[in-house]
Every structure is written in C-alpha cells, then in structure tokens.
PDB file of C-alpha atoms and ligand atoms in Angstrom:
ATOM      1  CA  MET A   1      86.121  68.228 135.036  1.00  0.00           C
ATOM      2  CA  GLU A   2      86.435  69.978 131.714  1.00  0.00           C
ATOM      3  CA  GLN A   3      85.321  73.288 133.213  1.00  0.00           C
ATOM      4  CA  GLN A   4      87.602  72.890 136.249  1.00  0.00           C
ATOM      5  CA  LEU A   5      90.520  72.127 133.930  1.00  0.00           C
ATOM      6  CA  GLU A   6      89.764  75.142 131.753  1.00  0.00           C
ATOM      7  CA  GLU A   7      89.536  77.442 134.769  1.00  0.00           C
ATOM      8  CA  ARG A   8      92.841  76.165 136.117  1.00  0.00           C
ATOM      9  CA  LEU A   9      94.535  76.493 132.727  1.00  0.00           C
ATOM     10  CA  ALA A  10      93.255  80.047 132.415  1.00  0.00           C
ATOM     11  CA  LYS A  11      95.040  80.884 135.693  1.00  0.00           C
ATOM     12  CA  ALA A  12      98.333  79.141 134.879  1.00  0.00           C
ATOM     13  CA  PRO A  13      98.412  77.826 131.301  1.00  0.00           C
ATOM     14  CA  VAL A  14     101.376  75.530 131.749  1.00  0.00           C
ATOM     15  CA  VAL A  15     101.324  71.744 132.165  1.00  0.00           C
ATOM     16  CA  PRO A  16     104.544  70.254 133.556  1.00  0.00           C
ATOM     17  CA  LEU A  17     105.484  66.703 132.648  1.00  0.00           C
ATOM     18  CA  VAL A  18     106.480  64.421 135.479  1.00  0.00           C
ATOM     19  CA  GLY A  19     108.327  61.191 134.730  1.00  0.00           C
ATOM     20  CA  GLY A  20     110.353  58.799 136.814  1.00  0.00           C
ATOM     21  CA  SER A  21     109.664  55.557 138.543  1.00  0.00           C
ATOM     22  CA  ASP A  22     109.517  56.374 142.251  1.00  0.00           C
ATOM     23  CA  PRO A  23     106.050  57.386 143.510  1.00  0.00           C
ATOM     24  CA  ALA A  24     107.464  59.232 146.562  1.00  0.00           C
ATOM     25  CA  ILE A  25     109.734  61.337 144.347  1.00  0.00           C
ATOM     26  CA  ALA A  26     106.879  61.963 141.904  1.00  0.00           C
ATOM     27  CA  VAL A  27     104.754  63.243 144.795  1.00  0.00           C
ATOM     28  CA  GLU A  28     107.568  65.544 145.969  1.00  0.00           C
ATOM     29  CA  THR A  29     107.990  66.844 142.426  1.00  0.00           C
ATOM     30  CA  ALA A  30     104.268  67.542 142.104  1.00  0.00           C
ATOM     31  CA  ILE A  31     104.246  69.374 145.441  1.00  0.00           C
ATOM     32  CA  ALA A  32     107.247  71.478 144.348  1.00  0.00           C
ATOM     33  CA  LEU A  33     105.487  72.418 141.099  1.00  0.00           C
ATOM     34  CA  HIS A  34     102.309  73.291 142.981  1.00  0.00           C
ATOM     35  CA  ALA A  35     104.288  75.488 145.364  1.00  0.00           C
ATOM     36  CA  GLY A  36     105.490  77.417 142.317  1.00  0.00           C
ATOM     37  CA  GLY A  37     101.923  78.034 141.163  1.00  0.00           C
ATOM     38  CA  LEU A  38     101.233  75.172 138.743  1.00  0.00           C
ATOM     39  CA  GLY A  39      98.081  73.202 139.526  1.00  0.00           C
ATOM     40  CA  ILE A  40      97.985  70.671 136.695  1.00  0.00           C
ATOM     41  CA  ILE A  41     100.403  67.754 136.388  1.00  0.00           C
ATOM     42  CA  GLU A  42     100.852  65.316 133.506  1.00  0.00           C
ATOM     43  CA  VAL A  43     102.542  62.056 134.470  1.00  0.00           C
ATOM     44  CA  VAL A  44     104.049  60.473 131.373  1.00  0.00           C
ATOM     45  CA  LEU A  45     103.731  56.711 130.919  1.00  0.00           C
ATOM     46  CA  ARG A  46     107.318  55.980 130.074  1.00  0.00           C
ATOM     47  CA  THR A  47     108.266  53.610 132.873  1.00  0.00           C
ATOM     48  CA  ASP A  48     106.560  50.524 134.302  1.00  0.00           C
ATOM     49  CA  GLU A  49     105.916  52.429 137.534  1.00  0.00           C
ATOM     50  CA  ALA A  50     104.472  55.582 135.927  1.00  0.00           C
ATOM     51  CA  VAL A  51     100.851  54.707 136.715  1.00  0.00           C
ATOM     52  CA  ASP A  52     101.840  54.113 140.364  1.00  0.00           C
ATOM     53  CA  CYS A  53     103.455  57.569 140.353  1.00  0.00           C
ATOM     54  CA  MET A  54     100.302  59.143 138.917  1.00  0.00           C
ATOM     55  CA  GLU A  55      98.059  57.383 141.399  1.00  0.00           C
ATOM     56  CA  ALA A  56     100.313  58.425 144.279  1.00  0.00           C
ATOM     57  CA  ILE A  57     100.100  62.081 143.241  1.00  0.00           C
ATOM     58  CA  ALA A  58      96.301  61.816 142.875  1.00  0.00           C
ATOM     59  CA  LYS A  59      95.914  60.222 146.316  1.00  0.00           C
ATOM     60  CA  GLN A  60      98.595  61.976 148.345  1.00  0.00           C
ATOM     61  CA  THR A  61      98.253  65.590 147.244  1.00  0.00           C
ATOM     62  CA  SER A  62      95.364  67.994 147.324  1.00  0.00           C
ATOM     63  CA  GLY A  63      94.450  70.863 145.052  1.00  0.00           C
ATOM     64  CA  LEU A  64      96.127  69.389 141.990  1.00  0.00           C
ATOM     65  CA  ILE A  65      94.574  68.138 138.769  1.00  0.00           C
ATOM     66  CA  VAL A  66      96.522  65.052 137.671  1.00  0.00           C
ATOM     67  CA  GLY A  67      96.450  63.413 134.270  1.00  0.00           C
ATOM     68  CA  ALA A  68      98.374  60.805 132.311  1.00  0.00           C
ATOM     69  CA  GLY A  69     100.470  61.438 129.213  1.00  0.00           C
ATOM     70  CA  THR A  70     102.022  59.244 126.540  1.00  0.00           C
ATOM     71  CA  VAL A  71      98.813  57.206 126.525  1.00  0.00           C
ATOM     72  CA  LEU A  72      98.965  55.099 123.360  1.00  0.00           C
ATOM     73  CA  THR A  73      96.113  52.595 123.632  1.00  0.00           C
ATOM     74  CA  VAL A  74      92.532  52.265 124.838  1.00  0.00           C
ATOM     75  CA  GLY A  75      93.797  49.773 127.443  1.00  0.00           C
ATOM     76  CA  GLN A  76      96.147  52.391 128.868  1.00  0.00           C
ATOM     77  CA  ALA A  77      93.394  55.021 128.826  1.00  0.00           C
ATOM     78  CA  GLU A  78      91.124  52.627 130.713  1.00  0.00           C
ATOM     79  CA  GLU A  79      93.800  51.893 133.316  1.00  0.00           C
ATOM     80  CA  VAL A  80      94.851  55.479 133.960  1.00  0.00           C
ATOM     81  CA  ILE A  81      91.256  56.705 134.244  1.00  0.00           C
ATOM     82  CA  ALA A  82      90.454  53.859 136.666  1.00  0.00           C
ATOM     83  CA  ARG A  83      93.475  54.866 138.747  1.00  0.00           C
ATOM     84  CA  GLY A  84      92.663  58.548 138.988  1.00  0.00           C
ATOM     85  CA  ALA A  85      93.694  60.327 135.795  1.00  0.00           C
ATOM     86  CA  GLN A  86      91.533  63.391 135.336  1.00  0.00           C
ATOM     87  CA  PHE A  87      92.707  63.965 131.781  1.00  0.00           C
ATOM     88  CA  VAL A  88      94.583  62.023 129.121  1.00  0.00           C
ATOM     89  CA  VAL A  89      97.344  63.122 126.739  1.00  0.00           C
ATOM     90  CA  SER A  90      98.528  61.182 123.672  1.00  0.00           C
ATOM     91  CA  PRO A  91     101.470  61.917 121.382  1.00  0.00           C
ATOM     92  CA  GLY A  92      99.247  61.225 118.354  1.00  0.00           C
ATOM     93  CA  LEU A  93      95.610  60.860 117.412  1.00  0.00           C
ATOM     94  CA  VAL A  94      94.011  57.409 117.557  1.00  0.00           C
ATOM     95  CA  ASP A  95      90.271  57.336 116.887  1.00  0.00           C
ATOM     96  CA  GLU A  96      89.548  54.582 119.432  1.00  0.00           C
ATOM     97  CA  VAL A  97      91.320  56.442 122.248  1.00  0.00           C
ATOM     98  CA  ALA A  98      89.510  59.660 121.325  1.00  0.00           C
ATOM     99  CA  GLU A  99      86.134  57.900 121.271  1.00  0.00           C
ATOM    100  CA  TYR A 100      86.838  56.162 124.577  1.00  0.00           C
ATOM    101  CA  CYS A 101      87.656  59.457 126.317  1.00  0.00           C
ATOM    102  CA  LEU A 102      84.817  61.384 124.667  1.00  0.00           C
ATOM    103  CA  GLU A 103      82.260  58.750 125.731  1.00  0.00           C
ATOM    104  CA  ARG A 104      83.430  59.154 129.325  1.00  0.00           C
ATOM    105  CA  SER A 105      83.760  62.942 129.168  1.00  0.00           C
ATOM    106  CA  VAL A 106      87.426  62.668 130.129  1.00  0.00           C
ATOM    107  CA  PRO A 107      89.369  65.548 128.541  1.00  0.00           C
ATOM    108  CA  LEU A 108      91.822  64.253 125.938  1.00  0.00           C
ATOM    109  CA  PHE A 109      94.732  66.175 124.429  1.00  0.00           C
ATOM    110  CA  ALA A 110      95.563  64.076 121.372  1.00  0.00           C
ATOM    111  CA  GLY A 111      98.724  64.954 119.486  1.00  0.00           C
ATOM    112  CA  THR A 112      98.389  66.572 116.058  1.00  0.00           C
ATOM    113  CA  MET A 113     100.882  68.308 113.791  1.00  0.00           C
ATOM    114  CA  THR A 114      99.186  68.549 110.377  1.00  0.00           C
ATOM    115  CA  ALA A 115      95.982  70.081 109.038  1.00  0.00           C
ATOM    116  CA  GLY A 116      94.720  66.572 108.255  1.00  0.00           C
ATOM    117  CA  GLU A 117      95.208  65.431 111.847  1.00  0.00           C
ATOM    118  CA  VAL A 118      93.559  68.535 113.288  1.00  0.00           C
ATOM    119  CA  GLN A 119      90.645  68.068 110.888  1.00  0.00           C
ATOM    120  CA  ARG A 120      90.271  64.422 111.937  1.00  0.00           C
ATOM    121  CA  ALA A 121      90.302  65.462 115.591  1.00  0.00           C
ATOM    122  CA  TYR A 122      87.615  68.033 114.809  1.00  0.00           C
ATOM    123  CA  ALA A 123      85.506  65.430 112.994  1.00  0.00           C
ATOM    124  CA  LEU A 124      85.786  63.098 115.999  1.00  0.00           C
ATOM    125  CA  GLY A 125      84.419  65.847 118.242  1.00  0.00           C
ATOM    126  CA  LEU A 126      87.611  67.053 119.901  1.00  0.00           C
ATOM    127  CA  ARG A 127      87.925  70.805 120.298  1.00  0.00           C
ATOM    128  CA  THR A 128      91.308  70.973 122.026  1.00  0.00           C
ATOM    129  CA  VAL A 129      94.365  69.074 120.763  1.00  0.00           C
ATOM    130  CA  LYS A 130      98.018  68.800 121.622  1.00  0.00           C
ATOM    131  CA  PHE A 131     100.328  70.308 118.987  1.00  0.00           C
ATOM    132  CA  PHE A 132     103.305  67.963 118.997  1.00  0.00           C
ATOM    133  CA  PRO A 133     106.255  68.176 118.655  1.00  0.00           C
ATOM    134  CA  ALA A 134     105.575  71.889 118.708  1.00  0.00           C
ATOM    135  CA  SER A 135     109.021  73.242 117.867  1.00  0.00           C
ATOM    136  CA  LEU A 136     109.694  70.716 115.072  1.00  0.00           C
ATOM    137  CA  ALA A 137     106.162  70.865 113.670  1.00  0.00           C
ATOM    138  CA  GLY A 138     106.590  74.501 112.679  1.00  0.00           C
ATOM    139  CA  GLY A 139     106.332  76.301 115.999  1.00  0.00           C
ATOM    140  CA  VAL A 140     104.363  79.522 116.319  1.00  0.00           C
ATOM    141  CA  PRO A 141     103.985  80.193 112.539  1.00  0.00           C
ATOM    142  CA  MET A 142     102.463  76.735 111.997  1.00  0.00           C
ATOM    143  CA  LEU A 143     100.145  77.177 114.964  1.00  0.00           C
ATOM    144  CA  LYS A 144      98.953  80.492 113.577  1.00  0.00           C
ATOM    145  CA  ALA A 145      98.348  78.896 110.159  1.00  0.00           C
ATOM    146  CA  LEU A 146      96.357  76.015 111.695  1.00  0.00           C
ATOM    147  CA  SER A 147      94.422  78.392 113.946  1.00  0.00           C
ATOM    148  CA  SER A 148      93.373  80.551 111.001  1.00  0.00           C
ATOM    149  CA  VAL A 149      91.469  77.678 109.378  1.00  0.00           C
ATOM    150  CA  PHE A 150      90.377  75.729 112.474  1.00  0.00           C
ATOM    151  CA  ARG A 151      88.770  78.621 114.248  1.00  0.00           C
ATOM    152  CA  HIS A 152      86.966  76.407 116.781  1.00  0.00           C
ATOM    153  CA  MET A 153      90.064  74.461 117.788  1.00  0.00           C
ATOM    154  CA  LYS A 154      92.329  75.137 120.735  1.00  0.00           C
ATOM    155  CA  PHE A 155      95.903  73.881 121.007  1.00  0.00           C
ATOM    156  CA  MET A 156      98.339  72.732 123.676  1.00  0.00           C
ATOM    157  CA  PRO A 157     101.836  73.021 122.152  1.00  0.00           C
ATOM    158  CA  THR A 158     104.255  70.524 123.671  1.00  0.00           C
ATOM    159  CA  GLY A 159     107.671  69.302 122.570  1.00  0.00           C
ATOM    160  CA  GLY A 160     110.538  71.764 122.587  1.00  0.00           C
ATOM    161  CA  VAL A 161     108.720  74.359 124.696  1.00  0.00           C
ATOM    162  CA  THR A 162     111.020  76.048 127.219  1.00  0.00           C
ATOM    163  CA  ALA A 163     111.096  79.217 129.276  1.00  0.00           C
ATOM    164  CA  SER A 164     112.627  80.993 126.278  1.00  0.00           C
ATOM    165  CA  ASN A 165     109.737  80.361 123.850  1.00  0.00           C
ATOM    166  CA  LEU A 166     106.818  79.843 126.269  1.00  0.00           C
ATOM    167  CA  GLY A 167     105.703  83.475 126.002  1.00  0.00           C
ATOM    168  CA  ASP A 168     105.644  83.311 122.187  1.00  0.00           C
ATOM    169  CA  PHE A 169     103.441  80.220 122.189  1.00  0.00           C
ATOM    170  CA  LEU A 170     101.092  81.604 124.851  1.00  0.00           C
ATOM    171  CA  ALA A 171     100.678  84.823 122.897  1.00  0.00           C
ATOM    172  CA  VAL A 172      98.802  82.873 120.202  1.00  0.00           C
ATOM    173  CA  PRO A 173      95.121  83.263 121.168  1.00  0.00           C
ATOM    174  CA  SER A 174      94.158  79.663 120.272  1.00  0.00           C
ATOM    175  CA  VAL A 175      96.754  78.259 122.690  1.00  0.00           C
ATOM    176  CA  VAL A 176      95.020  77.000 125.819  1.00  0.00           C
ATOM    177  CA  ALA A 177      98.281  75.978 127.549  1.00  0.00           C
ATOM    178  CA  CYS A 178     101.791  74.723 126.874  1.00  0.00           C
ATOM    179  CA  GLY A 179     103.185  71.450 128.167  1.00  0.00           C
ATOM    180  CA  GLY A 180     106.740  70.409 128.745  1.00  0.00           C
ATOM    181  CA  SER A 181     109.465  68.647 130.625  1.00  0.00           C
ATOM    182  CA  TRP A 182     111.726  71.679 131.018  1.00  0.00           C
ATOM    183  CA  LEU A 183     110.042  72.249 134.404  1.00  0.00           C
ATOM    184  CA  THR A 184     111.193  68.926 135.795  1.00  0.00           C
ATOM    185  CA  PRO A 185     114.903  68.487 135.019  1.00  0.00           C
ATOM    186  CA  ALA A 186     115.965  64.957 135.917  1.00  0.00           C
ATOM    187  CA  ALA A 187     119.358  66.123 137.221  1.00  0.00           C
ATOM    188  CA  GLU A 188     117.736  68.204 139.997  1.00  0.00           C
ATOM    189  CA  ILE A 189     115.123  65.593 140.834  1.00  0.00           C
ATOM    190  CA  ASP A 190     117.697  62.779 140.968  1.00  0.00           C
ATOM    191  CA  ALA A 191     119.809  64.924 143.297  1.00  0.00           C
ATOM    192  CA  GLY A 192     116.805  65.538 145.556  1.00  0.00           C
ATOM    193  CA  ASN A 193     116.743  69.271 144.799  1.00  0.00           C
ATOM    194  CA  PHE A 194     113.137  70.355 144.623  1.00  0.00           C
ATOM    195  CA  GLU A 195     113.584  74.083 145.162  1.00  0.00           C
ATOM    196  CA  PRO A 196     114.776  74.616 141.566  1.00  0.00           C
ATOM    197  CA  ILE A 197     111.579  72.895 140.401  1.00  0.00           C
ATOM    198  CA  THR A 198     109.485  75.387 142.351  1.00  0.00           C
ATOM    199  CA  ASN A 199     111.576  78.221 140.904  1.00  0.00           C
ATOM    200  CA  LEU A 200     111.076  76.957 137.344  1.00  0.00           C
ATOM    201  CA  ALA A 201     107.331  76.706 137.947  1.00  0.00           C
ATOM    202  CA  ARG A 202     107.247  80.250 139.341  1.00  0.00           C
ATOM    203  CA  GLU A 203     109.222  81.521 136.351  1.00  0.00           C
ATOM    204  CA  ALA A 204     106.715  79.863 133.980  1.00  0.00           C
ATOM    205  CA  VAL A 205     103.781  81.427 135.834  1.00  0.00           C
ATOM    206  CA  ASN A 206     105.424  84.854 135.523  1.00  0.00           C
ATOM    207  CA  ILE A 207     106.085  84.362 131.797  1.00  0.00           C
ATOM    208  CA  ALA A 208     102.458  83.315 131.336  1.00  0.00           C
ATOM    209  CA  SER A 209     101.162  86.392 133.184  1.00  0.00           C
ATOM    210  CA  ALA A 210     103.303  88.650 131.018  1.00  0.00           C
ATOM    211  CA  ALA A 211     102.194  86.894 127.811  1.00  0.00           C
ATOM    212  CA  ARG A 212      98.523  87.103 128.768  1.00  0.00           C
ATOM    213  CA  PRO A 213      97.955  90.234 130.787  1.00  0.00           C
ATOM    214  CA  LYS A 214      94.602  90.086 132.571  1.00  0.00           C
ATOM    215  CA  GLY A 215      92.040  92.252 130.751  1.00  0.00           C
TER     216      GLY A 215
HETATM  217  C1  3PG B 301     105.727  65.056 125.347  1.00  0.00           C
HETATM  218  O1  3PG B 301     105.567  63.929 125.783  1.00  0.00           O
HETATM  219  O2  3PG B 301     104.791  65.831 125.212  1.00  0.00           O
HETATM  220  C2  3PG B 301     107.092  65.507 124.950  1.00  0.00           C
HETATM  221  O3  3PG B 301     108.039  64.522 125.032  1.00  0.00           O
HETATM  222  C3  3PG B 301     107.517  66.688 125.728  1.00  0.00           C
HETATM  223  O4  3PG B 301     108.529  67.305 125.064  1.00  0.00           O
HETATM  224  P1  3PG B 301     109.668  68.100 125.853  1.00  0.00           P
HETATM  225  O5  3PG B 301     110.427  67.052 126.609  1.00  0.00           O
HETATM  226  O6  3PG B 301     110.472  68.749 124.756  1.00  0.00           O
HETATM  227  O7  3PG B 301     109.016  69.086 126.763  1.00  0.00           O
END
C-alpha cells in the first residue's frame, strides 16, 4: 500500500478531507473529487457516522485510496483499518498509535509541529509525518527549517492550506502532499452542489502541476 500511496501522491499531491455524517453524500463527494483528479480521500472522524462514511466510500467507489483522519486512539485505528482504511492520519503523535500502524504496515501520517515531535516520530520509525496545523506552526519557513535537520523525513502540511498557499507548500522538496478541507466546502455539499467540488479538485491538481513541473 505504501508504494501505491506514494505513486498516487506523486501524481496529485493533495489529500482532501471529507467530513459529514451521511454515507451517500460522502460517496458523492468522493466521486466529485475523483472526477477532478484527486485519488486519495481522508475521511475525518468527527461525527458518530464518520466510519460508516469511510466504509461506504471504500466499498462503493473504485480507483480511490481511502483513509481515516482525526484518529486519536489505538481503538480507533483498529476499527478504521478493520473497516477499510488504507492509511491513518492523526492530529498529533501518540507512540501506541504509531506502533500499531507500523506493526501492520499501514501508512500513518501523525501530526507534528516541533523539532522534538519530528525527532520522536523519526525514533519510532516513521519517515513521513503530518505537519499540523501547518499555517499556525510556522508555515513554509518552519517546514524548511525542520527539513534542513531531518533530511530523511517527509511532511504532509495540513491545517490552513488553501488554493492560495498550496503551491508554496508543494514547492518545498520534503513535502509529499498537502491535506485540507478547503476542497470540500460544507455549504456546497449541504446544498447538493458537487460540481464546485470537482472544480476545486481540478484547480488543486493544476496548482500542484505548476508547483512541481515534471522533470
Ligand atoms: C485536519 O484535520 O487536518 C485539519 O483540521 C484540517 O485543517 P483545514 O480545515 O484548515 O484544512
């Protein structure tokens, strides 16, 4: 899975966050994002029905890699993996969650924002971490500072990433992808408008191509 995920991220290094509590709407949202060129979806565990939404996307769509975000505990990691999560994202770094995912070779993007947290992630064996909340944790200058000392680490900035700063984050060579909820505005989804979601995904893909021109 790790290799598949890396290949997909290399093509479109953007991970949209999908929330909500209605599995059918979550599936429609995922399909709209895929139509815009994004093949990886993170369903955030912020409602009681979020795992149902993630499972529905995993079962009812094809060609997408689906993971779970806002995973706080080993119990949640266990549940989401059992129900189809192909990767796990946490807002912070908890050793037990990291060890659980590493033992099962499930890619984990654990949140870090300080040198100490990145170093702990490195010591645990993680080589890619989430940088969260990216804009408040120092943005691009902080990422560059962390990257200069942790030369084997890769980062997924998330938190405050939008179309206006996506290109700046992706221009940092250690950035493997950016995550964010700007691609799934609740107002459009609640109104049943999925075309704007596809357009936002397409815009992100274009920004990514410009930020990382193919060699
Ligand atoms: C996360 O869970 O990673 C963040 O809440 C995403 O932040 P954003 O809503 O600013 O994209």
